[in-house]
Amino acid sequence: MAAEDLPSEFDVVILGTGLAESVVAAACSRVGQRVLHVDRRSYYAANWASFTFNALLTWIQEIQAESLSEEVQDRSSLVEEGEELIYLSGSDSASISNLQVFCYVSEEAEEEEEPANTTEEEEAGAAGEGAAKEPSETESAGSKEEEAGEAAEGDEQAAQEQGEEPEADQPQPSAPPSQSEPTRKKISYTQLVKEGRRFNIDLVSKLMYSRGSLVDLLIKSNVSRYAEFKNVTRILTYRHGSVEQVPCSRADVFASRQLSVVEKRKLMRFLTSCVEETEEHQAYNGRPYLEFLREQQLGDNLQHFLLHSIAMVTEDTLTEVGLASTRHFLRCLGRYGNTPFLFPVYGLGEIPQCFCRMSAVFGGIYCLRHSVSCLIVDKDSNRCKAVIDSRGQRISCSHFVVEDGFVGADRKVATPTRLLSRAVLITDASVLPGDSEQQVSLVTVPPTDGRPAVNMVELSPSTMTCIPGTYLVHLTCQSVGSAYEDLSPVVTRMFCTAECQDQENRPAVLWCLYFNMADGSGVEPEGHDLPSNVYVCSGPDGALGHEHAIKQAESIFLKILPEEEFCPPAPNPEDIIYDGENTSPTSIGEEEEEEGLTAAGGEGEEKQQEQQEEETSLQPEE
Amino acid sequence: MHGRVKIKTTAQQEEEKRKEREKKLKIYVAARDACFSKRNEGIWDDEALQLTQQLLSSNPDFATLWNYRREILMHLETVKDKDEVQKIYEAELSFTESCLKVNPKSYGSWHHRGWVSARLPRPDWARELTLCDRCLSLDDRNFHCWDYRRMVVKMSGVPVDQELAFTDRLIGSNFSNYSSWHYRSTLLPLLHPESPEPPSPCREPPQSSPPPSPQTHSHRVCEEQLLKEYELVQNAFFTDPNDQSAWFYYRWLLGRAEREEMISCVYVNREEERVAVAFSRPVNAQSVGLFLVLDGQPQRVEWRSVHPCFKHSPVWICSLPPGTISDITNERNLTVHWTEKHTHRDCALYTGRTESWCRDSATDQELFRSELSVEKTSVLQSELQSVKQLQELEPLNKWCLLTIILLMRALDPLGYEQEMLAHFRTLKEVDSMRSAYYSDLCSKFMIENTILKMEYAEVRVFSISDKNLTTLCHLDQLLLVTHINLSSNHLQRLPPQFAMLQCLEVLEADNNAIENLEGVYHLPKLEEVLLKNNKISTLADLQPLASCPKLKRLDLRGNPVTQTANVESELAELLPSVTDLLL
């Protein structure tokens, strides 16, 4: 960090580099606002971040160690007449909870594979240790205790593991040499760490609807030139104990072997009829979508696909909601591929960074590891006049945008905290091996026995998020219990978690992480006990798409600048006039994106095409 | 506004672009002129290659330049050794590849690539196939690429099964693709030819005829594979019944049998000393080597078609030299030889008979069923079941309805007549743009049914009144008919083909919309013509009737022509033989 001070005046100061904050930053810079964008963390994208395996381990450590909050320094000396201070929260540690790590692979790469004999578990309590680096007997004993406790609650999985573990300790060496498959190359933990940089593990799990607001915004604003995308290649669903492909496009329906020709016709006809709203549809308004589907005489197969995998709603969702969701799905089909979804190469964390880069290109100033400790509020107007940064500098601003985690609990409207349950798995095979090993799949797991529906995204190495020979699997659902309680039953049903000889040949989990994250969908940008020119951005929500954050960003932007266009297309770099004066933002911020301009045009990335070729401008790779 | 990024105005951009364009144009024109003058001087050097490359990479559709380039390359071939030539041509390949990126449908680039590939000393066909696959994955209907690919496949001898798998792949990714379906239809007969066993006995025509020639059957596919194909194509049309390509492929699968080429009928009339011959297809009798042998004696006769407007016709007539068969006490044996097809037909004119014929009837030949190829009834039946199933789901789909009609006709044309008519009514409603086509098609099928009924009844009366006929067809099948009733239909004309009804005595065509009688031409036996309530408006329209020598009775009531001044006397002059005229 250069010792230089930041400029003391900005139009907009933004704290937090999550998706909504980054979009606001890009939008404001784009229309000429002076933007200061800071984040207390050392990485971009807040809870939207993607980490390498090693960085994820560090992140886990930090979360577990998160007790040392910054001392609140008294800044009253900087307050002038008629002003008061609002202190911001020093950390957002509250957003992540119930973190648990399990490792199912052996430490070293061994030829005569001795199966991992421990189920490691890192808990919030076991803080500070190199995560899962030294599996010790004490730790695994600890986990046994933990699981025993869960078993008492009737958790079958825990009981199962517990039953297996002693076995794993002793008689194992005789069994595996004969049983082990010679084809499947085992990956050791050392290898995961060694090649950790090739992972890009997202904290949130989302997909981009190809006609969703994020894709539209990326195209419209030309931000798409900073990223590449892959098609999600198939939609799968978990049903009757096995994984099936959901035929959703015309080509899928044609090729499907599970559907009879009559079912094919019914499905196609239903999907076609959904595109336009009809009176028949309206007649079902207010009644469950399931009832509507039943009336269509589609049969169990199709009903399952339509409800859980296409509309992705629950049995009691209303018809109008279910239909709207189905329509959205259908509109997105075929724009870039045979499914409605795209996934950014190198992970979702790329997206907020792309917007930050756009902001920097248009003069936004960026500082990581830099925070705002308090706001200075004009008592008369109840507006935020300035902020005081973590180094005690007073910076005046007209608007302040903040990630909700930094807003003190006392200032927030009390909303019931909803949580998301997340699991991240590194596995050694796909849940449904196909012709190609480079499938990117969305797997919908319908709700069972009071457990919520789970969205599962399986990423292949082609997305540059995991190393060859592995798959990265993200599971997400609305929390009922802890992430482990919510998701481990699904994991044990679909994967092989211990080094057992599983006859079903399910993919083995090499490493996995469970945690809960606050669900951002409950946080409102306004209405808090805050000055009127302070806007709160929520963290990630549980929906599959990005609509929530993009909508939020747009509404904040329109409040700041009601007269301005939201993210108009960025001009081509060769059309920008540099007359020396006030154009190039000097490198003040330590993380400033100096390469922004060259990257924007220099490579002339083919991805950005003419307006009329909109269909391909967000060109999926390959 | 302060801090806002300054952007060049549109006018500035335009100006810059214009200058850029002008500069480019100058360079382009200079290079073009240089090329032309070099070519005129017959210079084939590297510089010329450079120049043409420069021009073609910005405009790959400049055919003259490609030609010049080929001239240079052919010259280089004579002066360089093989390895150098290989190198030069490899460079050509990557050059055309870059041109194709500019315009993937450039005729010039594709043609040049084909030319280069064919001359390449050591071609890399696998690479070319990969290129085609890539290109087709971007646009699966790029016919240039399809053409080129066919050439590559032929040159490199890709096995047929691999190619079939290739079509599987393309159809799997998008089945709305005629090219892939069509390609499939050419590959299947090669890979799964129909087993060479002879056709089932019941299909054999009663007369001994030469076995089906191999060509007519070589495009058929063995039944096992056919069933798989039916399944595949059903998946396509159940998925999207409005997509034509699958229906067309299905139609191909169902097949269209080729009729055996033969003389289907020989008719002889003693009194008129006249022979009429009907063929299975329109021929030109003057050029196909048609001979008439009477009692072992070749006869010199002059063949004429039934109407002067036909150069090709399925019916030909000739007059025998006067007196050759007029003696009623003699039995005469005629043979007509069609030497081109090595086929012939005999006909005996027995003592005491005034006329005689020998023919294969439409029922014998199963003529109208052979719209579909010879298939087992059970297969057709199950196909009909599944298409009907689709029709229940999609009652208004025209392809489905048409296919049902087709299958019904193949299975039992008379039994399904009512259902067929109902389907035609639906078709005309759902596809009103083509209602005239459906009316004509329906007329055709109704005529076929009536012919079948007539032949089962073994009569020479053809009666098809009140059936909404809009057109007449299969008239060659009516050569022997003496009495035709076409009343109460929607006919507008009696076309020249009508003259094939060489035995016709009575023509009933009341209550139509007939304006034109062109086909009532030289019908030697025609005595009675009933045309009440039609649209004959001028005397000139009645002119053809003057060629029918025996016409006695003519009913023209309710026609505009009756309003003509002096109609009666004019008609008496035009048609002196008519004794019974109703106006």
Short mmCIF file of N, CA and C in Angstrom, two decimals, chain A residues 30 221-227 353-363 569-576 578 593-609, chain B residues 5:
data_model
loop_
_atom_site.label_atom_id
_atom_site.label_comp_id
_atom_site.label_asym_id
_atom_site.label_seq_id
_atom_site.Cartn_x
_atom_site.Cartn_y
_atom_site.Cartn_z
N ARG A 30 -19.15 4.45 -15.23
CA ARG A 30 -19.43 4.51 -16.65
C ARG A 30 -20.05 5.85 -17.06
N SER A 221 -23.65 -3.85 -21.61
CA SER A 221 -22.60 -2.97 -21.10
C SER A 221 -21.24 -3.26 -21.71
N ASN A 222 -21.16 -4.31 -22.55
CA ASN A 222 -19.87 -4.75 -23.10
C ASN A 222 -18.94 -5.33 -22.05
N VAL A 223 -19.44 -5.60 -20.86
CA VAL A 223 -18.58 -6.20 -19.83
C VAL A 223 -18.25 -7.64 -20.22
N SER A 224 -19.07 -8.21 -21.08
CA SER A 224 -18.85 -9.60 -21.47
C SER A 224 -17.47 -9.81 -22.09
N ARG A 225 -16.87 -8.73 -22.58
CA ARG A 225 -15.56 -8.92 -23.20
C ARG A 225 -14.50 -9.35 -22.21
N TYR A 226 -14.78 -9.22 -20.93
CA TYR A 226 -13.78 -9.60 -19.94
C TYR A 226 -13.88 -11.06 -19.50
N ALA A 227 -14.83 -11.79 -20.02
CA ALA A 227 -14.99 -13.15 -19.51
C ALA A 227 -15.34 -14.11 -20.63
N GLN A 353 -15.73 -9.31 -10.57
CA GLN A 353 -14.44 -8.72 -10.95
C GLN A 353 -14.50 -8.06 -12.32
N CYS A 354 -15.29 -8.64 -13.23
CA CYS A 354 -15.44 -8.04 -14.55
C CYS A 354 -16.06 -6.65 -14.43
N PHE A 355 -17.04 -6.53 -13.55
CA PHE A 355 -17.68 -5.23 -13.38
C PHE A 355 -16.71 -4.25 -12.70
N CYS A 356 -15.92 -4.76 -11.76
CA CYS A 356 -14.92 -3.90 -11.12
C CYS A 356 -13.94 -3.39 -12.17
N ARG A 357 -13.57 -4.29 -13.08
CA ARG A 357 -12.63 -3.89 -14.10
C ARG A 357 -13.23 -2.79 -14.96
N MET A 358 -14.50 -2.95 -15.30
CA MET A 358 -15.17 -1.92 -16.09
C MET A 358 -15.16 -0.60 -15.34
N SER A 359 -15.41 -0.67 -14.05
CA SER A 359 -15.42 0.55 -13.25
C SER A 359 -14.03 1.19 -13.28
N ALA A 360 -12.99 0.36 -13.14
CA ALA A 360 -11.63 0.88 -13.12
C ALA A 360 -11.28 1.51 -14.47
N VAL A 361 -11.74 0.88 -15.56
CA VAL A 361 -11.48 1.42 -16.89
C VAL A 361 -12.04 2.83 -16.99
N PHE A 362 -13.14 3.06 -16.33
CA PHE A 362 -13.75 4.38 -16.40
C PHE A 362 -13.43 5.23 -15.17
N GLY A 363 -12.30 4.94 -14.55
CA GLY A 363 -11.78 5.85 -13.54
C GLY A 363 -12.06 5.48 -12.11
N PRO A 569 -23.72 0.78 -23.36
CA PRO A 569 -22.59 0.05 -23.95
C PRO A 569 -21.30 0.85 -23.80
N ALA A 570 -20.26 0.17 -23.41
CA ALA A 570 -18.97 0.86 -23.31
C ALA A 570 -18.46 1.11 -24.72
N PRO A 571 -17.86 2.28 -24.95
CA PRO A 571 -17.35 2.56 -26.29
C PRO A 571 -16.14 1.69 -26.59
N ASN A 572 -15.85 1.56 -27.87
CA ASN A 572 -14.63 0.86 -28.23
C ASN A 572 -13.44 1.70 -27.76
N PRO A 573 -12.42 1.03 -27.29
CA PRO A 573 -11.28 1.79 -26.76
C PRO A 573 -10.73 2.79 -27.77
N GLU A 574 -10.77 2.44 -29.07
CA GLU A 574 -10.18 3.37 -30.04
C GLU A 574 -11.02 4.63 -30.22
N ASP A 575 -12.26 4.60 -29.71
CA ASP A 575 -13.10 5.78 -29.83
C ASP A 575 -12.98 6.73 -28.64
N ILE A 576 -12.20 6.32 -27.66
CA ILE A 576 -12.08 7.17 -26.48
C ILE A 576 -11.00 8.23 -26.74
N TYR A 578 -8.24 10.77 -25.53
CA TYR A 578 -7.38 11.10 -24.40
C TYR A 578 -6.76 12.45 -24.68
N GLU A 593 -6.85 -1.48 -11.47
CA GLU A 593 -6.81 -2.32 -12.68
C GLU A 593 -6.19 -1.54 -13.82
N GLU A 594 -4.89 -1.49 -13.82
CA GLU A 594 -4.26 -0.68 -14.86
C GLU A 594 -4.39 -1.32 -16.22
N GLU A 595 -4.44 -2.62 -16.20
CA GLU A 595 -4.50 -3.30 -17.51
C GLU A 595 -5.88 -3.20 -18.14
N GLY A 596 -6.78 -2.57 -17.41
CA GLY A 596 -8.17 -2.51 -17.87
C GLY A 596 -8.32 -2.08 -19.30
N LEU A 597 -7.70 -0.97 -19.64
CA LEU A 597 -7.90 -0.43 -20.98
C LEU A 597 -7.34 -1.34 -22.05
N THR A 598 -6.13 -1.81 -21.81
CA THR A 598 -5.55 -2.64 -22.86
C THR A 598 -6.34 -3.93 -23.02
N ALA A 599 -6.74 -4.47 -21.89
CA ALA A 599 -7.48 -5.73 -22.00
C ALA A 599 -8.81 -5.50 -22.71
N ALA A 600 -9.34 -4.32 -22.52
CA ALA A 600 -10.63 -4.05 -23.14
C ALA A 600 -10.53 -4.10 -24.65
N GLY A 601 -9.46 -3.57 -25.17
CA GLY A 601 -9.42 -3.50 -26.63
C GLY A 601 -8.28 -4.25 -27.24
N GLY A 602 -7.16 -4.20 -26.55
CA GLY A 602 -5.92 -4.71 -27.12
C GLY A 602 -6.07 -6.05 -27.79
N GLU A 603 -6.56 -7.01 -27.05
CA GLU A 603 -6.66 -8.33 -27.62
C GLU A 603 -7.76 -8.44 -28.65
N GLY A 604 -8.59 -7.44 -28.69
CA GLY A 604 -9.68 -7.45 -29.66
C GLY A 604 -10.48 -8.73 -29.54
N GLU A 605 -10.84 -9.04 -28.35
CA GLU A 605 -11.51 -10.32 -28.12
C GLU A 605 -12.73 -10.47 -29.02
N GLU A 606 -12.70 -11.56 -29.72
CA GLU A 606 -13.76 -11.77 -30.72
C GLU A 606 -15.14 -11.88 -30.10
N LYS A 607 -15.13 -12.09 -28.80
CA LYS A 607 -16.41 -12.33 -28.15
C LYS A 607 -17.39 -11.18 -28.36
N GLN A 608 -16.78 -9.99 -28.46
CA GLN A 608 -17.68 -8.87 -28.58
C GLN A 608 -17.99 -8.59 -30.03
N GLN A 609 -19.18 -8.78 -30.42
CA GLN A 609 -19.54 -8.62 -31.82
C GLN A 609 -20.49 -7.45 -31.96
N VAL B 5 -16.10 10.11 -19.51
CA VAL B 5 -15.20 9.69 -20.58
C VAL B 5 -15.62 10.34 -21.88
#
